[in-house]
Short mmCIF file of C-alpha atoms and ligand atoms in Angstrom, two decimals:
data_model
loop_
_atom_site.label_atom_id
_atom_site.label_comp_id
_atom_site.label_asym_id
_atom_site.label_seq_id
_atom_site.Cartn_x
_atom_site.Cartn_y
_atom_site.Cartn_z
CA MET Q 13 0.00 0.00 0.00
CA ASP Q 14 1.38 3.45 -0.94
CA PRO Q 15 2.10 5.77 1.99
CA VAL Q 16 -0.56 8.39 2.68
CA THR Q 17 0.60 11.91 1.80
CA VAL Q 18 0.52 14.57 4.51
CA VAL Q 19 1.43 18.08 3.31
CA TYR Q 20 3.37 20.36 5.67
CA LYS Q 21 3.15 24.12 5.10
CA SER Q 22 5.03 26.04 7.76
CA ASP Q 23 8.44 26.99 9.08
CA ALA Q 24 11.24 24.93 7.46
CA ARG Q 25 13.42 24.72 10.58
CA ARG Q 26 10.62 23.20 12.64
CA GLY Q 27 9.67 21.19 9.56
CA ALA Q 28 13.00 19.38 9.78
CA VAL Q 29 11.90 17.97 13.16
CA TRP Q 30 8.52 16.93 11.68
CA HIS Q 31 10.30 15.14 8.84
CA GLY Q 32 12.56 13.33 11.32
CA VAL Q 33 9.61 12.08 13.40
CA PHE Q 34 7.58 10.95 10.36
CA ALA Q 35 10.62 9.18 8.85
CA ALA Q 36 11.44 7.39 12.10
CA GLU Q 37 7.93 6.58 13.34
CA ALA Q 38 5.49 6.57 10.41
CA PRO Q 39 6.65 4.59 7.37
CA ASP Q 40 2.96 4.34 6.38
CA LEU Q 41 2.76 8.15 5.96
CA ALA Q 42 4.75 10.46 3.66
CA LEU Q 43 5.29 14.00 4.94
CA VAL Q 44 5.96 16.34 2.02
CA ASP Q 45 6.64 20.06 2.03
CA TRP Q 46 4.06 22.33 0.48
CA SER Q 47 4.14 22.72 -3.29
CA PRO Q 48 1.15 23.11 -5.62
CA GLU Q 49 1.94 19.72 -7.17
CA ALA Q 50 2.25 17.89 -3.83
CA ALA Q 51 -0.93 19.54 -2.51
CA ALA Q 52 -3.12 18.88 -5.54
CA GLY Q 53 -4.18 15.30 -4.68
CA ALA Q 54 -3.46 15.23 -0.91
CA ARG Q 55 -6.13 14.65 1.78
CA TYR Q 56 -4.16 15.98 4.78
CA LEU Q 57 -2.62 19.41 5.40
CA VAL Q 58 -0.66 20.65 8.43
CA ALA Q 59 -0.50 24.46 8.51
CA TRP Q 60 -0.98 27.62 10.55
CA THR Q 61 -1.62 29.68 7.40
CA PRO Q 62 -3.29 27.60 4.69
CA PRO Q 63 -3.24 29.00 1.15
CA GLY Q 64 -5.96 31.58 0.46
CA ASP Q 65 -7.46 29.51 -2.35
CA LEU Q 66 -7.54 26.29 -0.32
CA ALA Q 67 -10.50 24.64 -2.10
CA ARG Q 68 -8.86 25.16 -5.48
CA ALA Q 69 -5.33 24.27 -4.31
CA MET Q 70 -6.39 21.12 -2.42
CA PRO Q 71 -9.68 19.82 -3.88
CA ALA Q 72 -9.18 16.40 -2.20
CA LEU Q 73 -8.51 17.87 1.28
CA SER Q 74 -10.24 15.95 4.14
CA VAL Q 75 -8.49 17.24 7.25
CA LEU Q 76 -6.71 20.51 8.06
CA PHE Q 77 -4.44 20.19 11.12
CA ASN Q 78 -4.00 23.64 12.64
CA LEU Q 79 -0.52 24.16 14.06
CA GLY Q 80 -1.85 25.98 17.14
CA ALA Q 81 -4.56 25.65 19.77
CA GLY Q 82 -6.60 28.67 18.63
CA VAL Q 83 -8.41 28.61 15.29
CA ASP Q 84 -9.85 32.14 15.20
CA HIS Q 85 -7.52 33.15 12.34
CA LEU Q 86 -9.09 30.54 10.05
CA SER Q 87 -12.23 31.48 8.17
CA SER Q 88 -14.76 28.66 8.13
CA ALA Q 89 -15.95 29.70 4.66
CA ALA Q 90 -12.40 29.50 3.26
CA ILE Q 91 -11.83 26.02 4.70
CA GLY Q 92 -15.13 24.60 3.46
CA GLU Q 93 -17.73 22.64 5.42
CA ALA Q 94 -16.57 19.24 4.15
CA VAL Q 95 -13.06 19.62 5.62
CA SER Q 96 -12.51 18.61 9.27
CA LEU Q 97 -10.49 21.13 11.26
CA VAL Q 98 -8.30 19.67 14.02
CA ARG Q 99 -6.64 22.00 16.51
CA MET Q 100 -3.39 21.38 18.36
CA VAL Q 101 -3.55 19.87 21.82
CA ASP Q 102 0.03 19.14 22.71
CA PRO Q 103 1.47 18.37 26.16
CA GLU Q 104 4.44 20.69 25.58
CA LEU Q 105 2.17 23.56 24.49
CA THR Q 106 0.13 23.05 27.66
CA ARG Q 107 3.25 22.90 29.84
CA SER Q 108 4.65 26.15 28.49
CA MET Q 109 1.29 27.91 28.92
CA VAL Q 110 1.15 26.75 32.56
CA GLU Q 111 4.67 28.16 33.10
CA TYR Q 112 3.66 31.52 31.62
CA VAL Q 113 0.45 31.81 33.66
CA LEU Q 114 2.36 30.95 36.85
CA LEU Q 115 5.00 33.55 35.98
CA ALA Q 116 2.36 36.24 35.38
CA VAL Q 117 0.20 35.49 38.43
CA LEU Q 118 3.20 35.22 40.73
CA ALA Q 119 4.49 38.55 39.35
CA GLN Q 120 1.16 40.20 40.20
CA HIS Q 121 0.85 38.48 43.57
CA ARG Q 122 4.34 39.68 44.55
CA ASP Q 123 3.86 43.20 43.06
CA LEU Q 124 6.66 42.81 40.51
CA PRO Q 125 5.23 45.37 38.00
CA ALA Q 126 5.12 48.00 40.79
CA TYR Q 127 8.68 47.14 41.92
CA VAL Q 128 10.01 47.38 38.34
CA GLU Q 129 8.29 50.77 37.97
CA ALA Q 130 9.70 51.94 41.34
CA GLN Q 131 13.21 50.80 40.40
CA ARG Q 132 13.00 52.72 37.10
CA ASP Q 133 12.01 55.81 39.13
CA GLY Q 134 14.80 55.24 41.69
CA ARG Q 135 12.37 54.49 44.57
CA TRP Q 136 13.15 51.87 47.27
CA GLU Q 137 9.68 51.08 48.61
CA ALA Q 138 8.70 47.82 50.27
CA ARG Q 139 5.12 46.57 50.01
CA PRO Q 140 3.44 44.07 52.33
CA VAL Q 141 4.12 40.43 51.51
CA ARG Q 142 0.70 38.76 51.22
CA ARG Q 143 -0.27 35.10 51.38
CA ALA Q 144 -1.17 33.20 48.21
CA ALA Q 145 -4.23 32.06 50.15
CA ASP Q 146 -5.48 35.68 50.07
CA HIS Q 147 -4.98 36.13 46.31
CA THR Q 148 -7.90 34.59 44.41
CA VAL Q 149 -7.17 33.79 40.77
CA GLY Q 150 -9.98 33.65 38.22
CA ILE Q 151 -9.51 31.84 34.94
CA LEU Q 152 -11.77 32.66 32.00
CA GLY Q 153 -11.90 29.39 30.02
CA LEU Q 154 -11.64 25.97 31.61
CA GLY Q 155 -10.50 24.03 28.56
CA VAL Q 156 -7.26 22.15 28.07
CA LEU Q 157 -5.09 25.14 28.98
CA GLY Q 158 -7.34 26.77 31.59
CA LYS Q 159 -7.72 23.52 33.55
CA ALA Q 160 -3.97 22.85 33.54
CA ALA Q 161 -3.21 26.41 34.70
CA ALA Q 162 -5.91 26.16 37.39
CA ALA Q 163 -4.42 22.94 38.79
CA ALA Q 164 -0.90 24.41 38.91
CA LEU Q 165 -2.09 27.60 40.66
CA ALA Q 166 -4.14 25.63 43.18
CA GLY Q 167 -1.02 23.56 43.86
CA LEU Q 168 0.78 26.77 44.92
CA GLY Q 169 -1.96 27.59 47.41
CA PHE Q 170 -3.96 30.17 45.42
CA PRO Q 171 -7.75 29.94 45.70
CA VAL Q 172 -8.74 29.32 42.05
CA ARG Q 173 -12.01 29.87 40.21
CA GLY Q 174 -12.83 29.05 36.63
CA TRP Q 175 -15.50 30.22 34.18
CA SER Q 176 -16.67 28.26 31.17
CA ALA Q 177 -19.61 27.98 28.79
CA SER Q 178 -20.88 24.66 30.20
CA PRO Q 179 -20.91 23.65 33.89
CA LYS Q 180 -17.90 21.73 35.23
CA ALA Q 181 -16.94 19.97 38.44
CA ILE Q 182 -13.18 20.09 39.10
CA ASP Q 183 -11.61 19.09 42.42
CA GLY Q 184 -10.20 22.08 44.30
CA ILE Q 185 -11.50 24.69 41.80
CA GLU Q 186 -14.65 26.76 42.24
CA THR Q 187 -16.48 26.73 38.91
CA PHE Q 188 -18.97 29.09 37.24
CA ALA Q 189 -20.70 28.76 33.88
CA GLY Q 190 -22.45 31.14 31.49
CA ARG Q 191 -22.81 34.91 31.23
CA ALA Q 192 -25.24 35.18 34.14
CA ALA Q 193 -22.59 33.78 36.50
CA LEU Q 194 -19.83 36.15 35.32
CA PRO Q 195 -20.32 38.91 37.96
CA CYS Q 196 -20.29 36.32 40.76
CA PHE Q 197 -17.16 34.72 39.30
CA LEU Q 198 -15.35 38.09 39.08
CA HIS Q 199 -16.21 39.22 42.59
CA GLY Q 200 -13.00 39.15 44.69
CA VAL Q 201 -10.66 37.97 41.90
CA ARG Q 202 -7.16 39.50 42.38
CA SER Q 203 -5.63 38.11 39.15
CA LEU Q 204 -7.87 37.47 36.16
CA VAL Q 205 -6.42 35.18 33.47
CA CYS Q 206 -8.04 35.03 30.02
CA LEU Q 207 -7.68 31.64 28.36
CA LEU Q 208 -10.79 31.80 26.19
CA PRO Q 209 -10.96 31.09 22.48
CA LEU Q 210 -11.79 34.17 20.39
CA THR Q 211 -15.34 33.82 19.07
CA ASP Q 212 -18.28 36.14 18.43
CA ASP Q 213 -19.34 35.49 22.05
CA THR Q 214 -15.99 36.32 23.65
CA ARG Q 215 -14.69 39.18 21.47
CA GLY Q 216 -14.23 42.32 23.60
CA ILE Q 217 -15.13 40.52 26.86
CA LEU Q 218 -12.26 42.24 28.72
CA ASP Q 219 -13.85 45.69 28.85
CA ALA Q 220 -14.61 48.50 31.30
CA ALA Q 221 -17.74 46.75 32.65
CA LEU Q 222 -15.76 43.61 33.45
CA PHE Q 223 -12.93 45.60 35.07
CA ALA Q 224 -15.52 47.41 37.21
CA ALA Q 225 -16.63 44.04 38.63
CA LEU Q 226 -13.10 43.23 39.85
CA PRO Q 227 -11.79 44.52 43.17
CA GLU Q 228 -9.78 47.75 43.00
CA GLY Q 229 -6.10 46.98 42.30
CA ALA Q 230 -6.67 43.61 40.61
CA GLY Q 231 -4.39 42.42 37.79
CA LEU Q 232 -5.18 41.15 34.29
CA VAL Q 233 -3.33 38.41 32.41
CA ASN Q 234 -4.35 38.04 28.77
CA VAL Q 235 -2.99 34.94 27.07
CA GLY Q 236 -6.07 34.37 24.91
CA ARG Q 237 -6.20 36.72 21.95
CA GLY Q 238 -5.83 40.47 21.48
CA GLY Q 239 -9.46 40.58 20.29
CA HIS Q 240 -10.67 39.67 23.80
CA LEU Q 241 -9.45 43.00 25.13
CA VAL Q 242 -10.82 46.51 24.65
CA GLU Q 243 -7.41 48.14 24.81
CA ALA Q 244 -8.64 51.69 25.51
CA ASP Q 245 -10.66 50.38 28.49
CA LEU Q 246 -7.60 48.68 29.94
CA ALA Q 247 -5.47 51.81 29.52
CA ALA Q 248 -8.15 53.82 31.36
CA ALA Q 249 -8.47 51.18 34.11
CA LEU Q 250 -4.69 51.20 34.67
CA ASP Q 251 -4.51 54.98 34.67
CA SER Q 252 -7.36 55.33 37.17
CA GLY Q 253 -5.86 52.66 39.48
CA ARG Q 254 -8.88 50.34 39.09
CA LEU Q 255 -6.41 47.74 37.81
CA ALA Q 256 -2.87 47.61 39.21
CA SER Q 257 -1.14 45.88 36.31
CA ALA Q 258 -1.56 43.75 33.22
CA VAL Q 259 0.50 41.00 31.67
CA LEU Q 260 -0.31 40.82 27.96
CA ASP Q 261 1.01 38.14 25.65
CA VAL Q 262 -1.39 39.09 22.88
CA LEU Q 263 -2.47 42.42 21.38
CA ALA Q 264 -5.00 43.44 18.74
CA ALA Q 265 -2.15 44.28 16.35
CA GLU Q 266 0.95 42.09 16.51
CA PRO Q 267 3.46 43.69 16.40
CA PRO Q 268 1.83 46.78 17.93
CA PRO Q 269 2.30 50.15 16.20
CA ALA Q 270 4.98 52.50 17.55
CA ALA Q 271 4.01 54.32 20.78
CA HIS Q 272 1.18 51.87 21.52
CA PRO Q 273 -0.36 53.08 24.83
CA LEU Q 274 -0.33 49.62 26.42
CA PHE Q 275 3.00 48.38 25.05
CA ALA Q 276 4.58 51.54 26.47
CA HIS Q 277 2.60 51.55 29.74
CA PRO Q 278 4.75 51.38 32.94
CA ARG Q 279 2.45 48.81 34.59
CA VAL Q 280 2.09 46.52 31.59
CA ILE Q 281 4.42 43.62 30.96
CA ALA Q 282 3.98 42.67 27.31
CA THR Q 283 5.49 39.72 25.46
CA PRO Q 284 5.30 39.01 21.70
CA HIS Q 285 2.76 36.14 21.64
CA VAL Q 286 5.15 33.59 23.09
CA ALA Q 287 3.24 32.23 26.10
CA SER Q 288 3.23 28.82 24.49
CA THR Q 289 4.05 27.33 21.15
CA THR Q 290 3.54 23.97 19.57
CA HIS Q 291 6.51 21.66 20.07
CA PRO Q 292 7.35 20.08 16.70
CA ALA Q 293 8.18 16.55 17.86
CA THR Q 294 5.16 16.03 20.13
CA ALA Q 295 2.87 17.80 17.64
CA ALA Q 296 4.05 15.55 14.80
CA ARG Q 297 3.09 12.52 16.89
CA GLN Q 298 -0.40 13.93 17.47
CA VAL Q 299 -0.86 14.36 13.72
CA ILE Q 300 0.48 10.87 12.91
CA GLU Q 301 -2.03 9.32 15.30
CA ALA Q 302 -4.92 11.44 13.96
CA VAL Q 303 -4.14 10.72 10.28
CA ARG Q 304 -4.00 7.00 11.00
CA ARG Q 305 -7.33 7.13 12.82
CA HIS Q 306 -8.96 9.09 10.00
CA ARG Q 307 -7.51 6.76 7.37
CA ASP Q 308 -8.91 3.79 9.33
CA GLY Q 309 -12.36 5.37 9.67
CA LEU Q 310 -12.02 6.12 13.41
CA PRO Q 311 -12.98 9.40 15.11
CA MET Q 312 -10.14 11.89 15.69
CA ALA Q 313 -9.52 13.87 18.88
CA ASN Q 314 -9.63 17.70 19.04
CA VAL Q 315 -11.88 18.29 16.04
CA VAL Q 316 -13.12 21.89 16.14
CA ASP Q 317 -16.86 22.38 16.49
CA ARG Q 318 -17.32 24.84 13.62
CA THR Q 319 -20.68 26.10 14.94
CA ARG Q 320 -19.15 27.03 18.34
CA GLY Q 321 -15.94 28.30 16.73
CA TYR Q 322 -13.55 26.39 19.04
P1 NAP K 28 -10.34 24.84 24.77
O1 NAP K 28 -9.83 23.55 25.32
O2 NAP K 28 -11.20 24.80 23.56
O3 NAP K 28 -11.11 25.59 25.97
C1 NAP K 28 -11.86 26.73 25.78
C2 NAP K 28 -12.58 27.06 27.07
O4 NAP K 28 -13.25 28.32 26.91
C3 NAP K 28 -13.65 26.03 27.42
O5 NAP K 28 -13.67 25.80 28.81
C4 NAP K 28 -14.94 26.72 26.99
O6 NAP K 28 -16.09 26.33 27.73
C5 NAP K 28 -14.61 28.16 27.31
N1 NAP K 28 -15.46 29.06 26.53
C6 NAP K 28 -15.56 29.20 25.19
N2 NAP K 28 -16.49 30.11 24.87
C7 NAP K 28 -17.01 30.55 26.04
C8 NAP K 28 -18.01 31.48 26.38
N3 NAP K 28 -18.69 32.16 25.45
N4 NAP K 28 -18.28 31.68 27.69
C9 NAP K 28 -17.61 31.00 28.65
N5 NAP K 28 -16.64 30.10 28.39
C10 NAP K 28 -16.34 29.88 27.10
O7 NAP K 28 -9.13 25.83 24.42
P2 NAP K 28 -7.63 25.79 24.97
O8 NAP K 28 -6.82 24.75 24.29
O9 NAP K 28 -7.67 25.78 26.46
O10 NAP K 28 -7.10 27.21 24.43
C11 NAP K 28 -7.74 28.42 24.78
C12 NAP K 28 -7.21 29.57 23.96
O11 NAP K 28 -5.90 29.93 24.38
C13 NAP K 28 -7.02 29.32 22.46
O12 NAP K 28 -8.24 29.39 21.75
C14 NAP K 28 -6.07 30.43 22.07
O13 NAP K 28 -6.81 31.59 21.71
C15 NAP K 28 -5.30 30.70 23.35
N6 NAP K 28 -3.88 30.31 23.22
C16 NAP K 28 -2.93 31.28 23.33
C17 NAP K 28 -1.60 30.94 23.23
C18 NAP K 28 -0.53 31.97 23.40
O14 NAP K 28 0.65 31.67 23.18
N7 NAP K 28 -0.86 33.16 23.84
C19 NAP K 28 -1.22 29.62 23.01
C20 NAP K 28 -2.21 28.66 22.89
C21 NAP K 28 -3.56 29.01 23.00
P3 NAP K 28 -16.67 24.81 27.63
O15 NAP K 28 -15.61 23.95 28.28
O16 NAP K 28 -17.91 24.83 28.39
O17 NAP K 28 -16.80 24.53 26.16
C1 GLV K 29 -1.13 30.17 19.84
O1 GLV K 29 -1.50 31.28 20.04
C2 GLV K 29 -2.01 29.07 19.66
O2 GLV K 29 -3.22 29.27 19.48
O3 GLV K 29 -1.53 27.91 19.70
#
């Protein structure tokens, strides 16, 4: 039986790792780099940015494997209803997101943004050292990444709450579901972490009304998408002291334009969308398993529900 062709369209350096894993572990599959000729008859594509004319370029496409966890950059119309969209759920991507959320929440809990600002201004000013037990963390989104971050924070002694679309029961985490429960969830949260997918329902959720429901001096951590945040509302909340600091891994425009009010803000720590990335070796193994399952007529994991948008 001829090997099944899987087309890879992404970074060549990471692609070398993908090729190594496929060659060593999947003789039944042939990973080929993107070219119009290779793509023409192939049923499987691995990409973060598929070609604009996907239906014409890959008329036989059955499954698009997205190289990241979020799929908001992919237009459903451009992919076509007949194509299954599989998002990345990778243990290494989860691990690096947990590290980043811990880093950000610990920085806020221990007043690091204020200390960095004070140092820049030449001020030596100690603040009270508080207990983790008095710093409630709220996580918007209790999916793969939100649940892992919640467990790690709870392990450090933070009281942790999570908010999701559907109700959940998770040991050691207080859970809330649906819009009506949002004010209750926000009440008393000292660090709010956004790990939602960007959809029509969640766009702009981090706005002035939400900040007003947090206690004065709370911190925001946005590791979801820039589209979750109303940037002008955050700038106003930081300037008025309603929020003490923000850690932003994502912005509406990446990179931000020069003199961006949040990128330049003294109480914002901003990173260039690096909270977590797909690890090529473990991701390649996920795709190998999924292609084999699809080829054998079995259901695949992590298929995006196109009506929900995540
Ligand atoms: P996931 O497993 O699909 O989880 C999404 C969670 O959000 C679920 O708990 C879901 O609720 C909840 N949710 C969705 N819409 C909601 C709504 N309208 N109201 C309340 N809750 C809602 O996603 P994931 O793998 O954890 O990833 C989450 C997001 O992180 C990605 O979409 C991406 O945008 C972002 N991300 C960022 C980076 C980075 O480097 N900055 C890296 C990876 C991912 P239910 O459980 O009830 O469905
Ligand atoms: C990165 O932002 C991802 O969605 O994996």
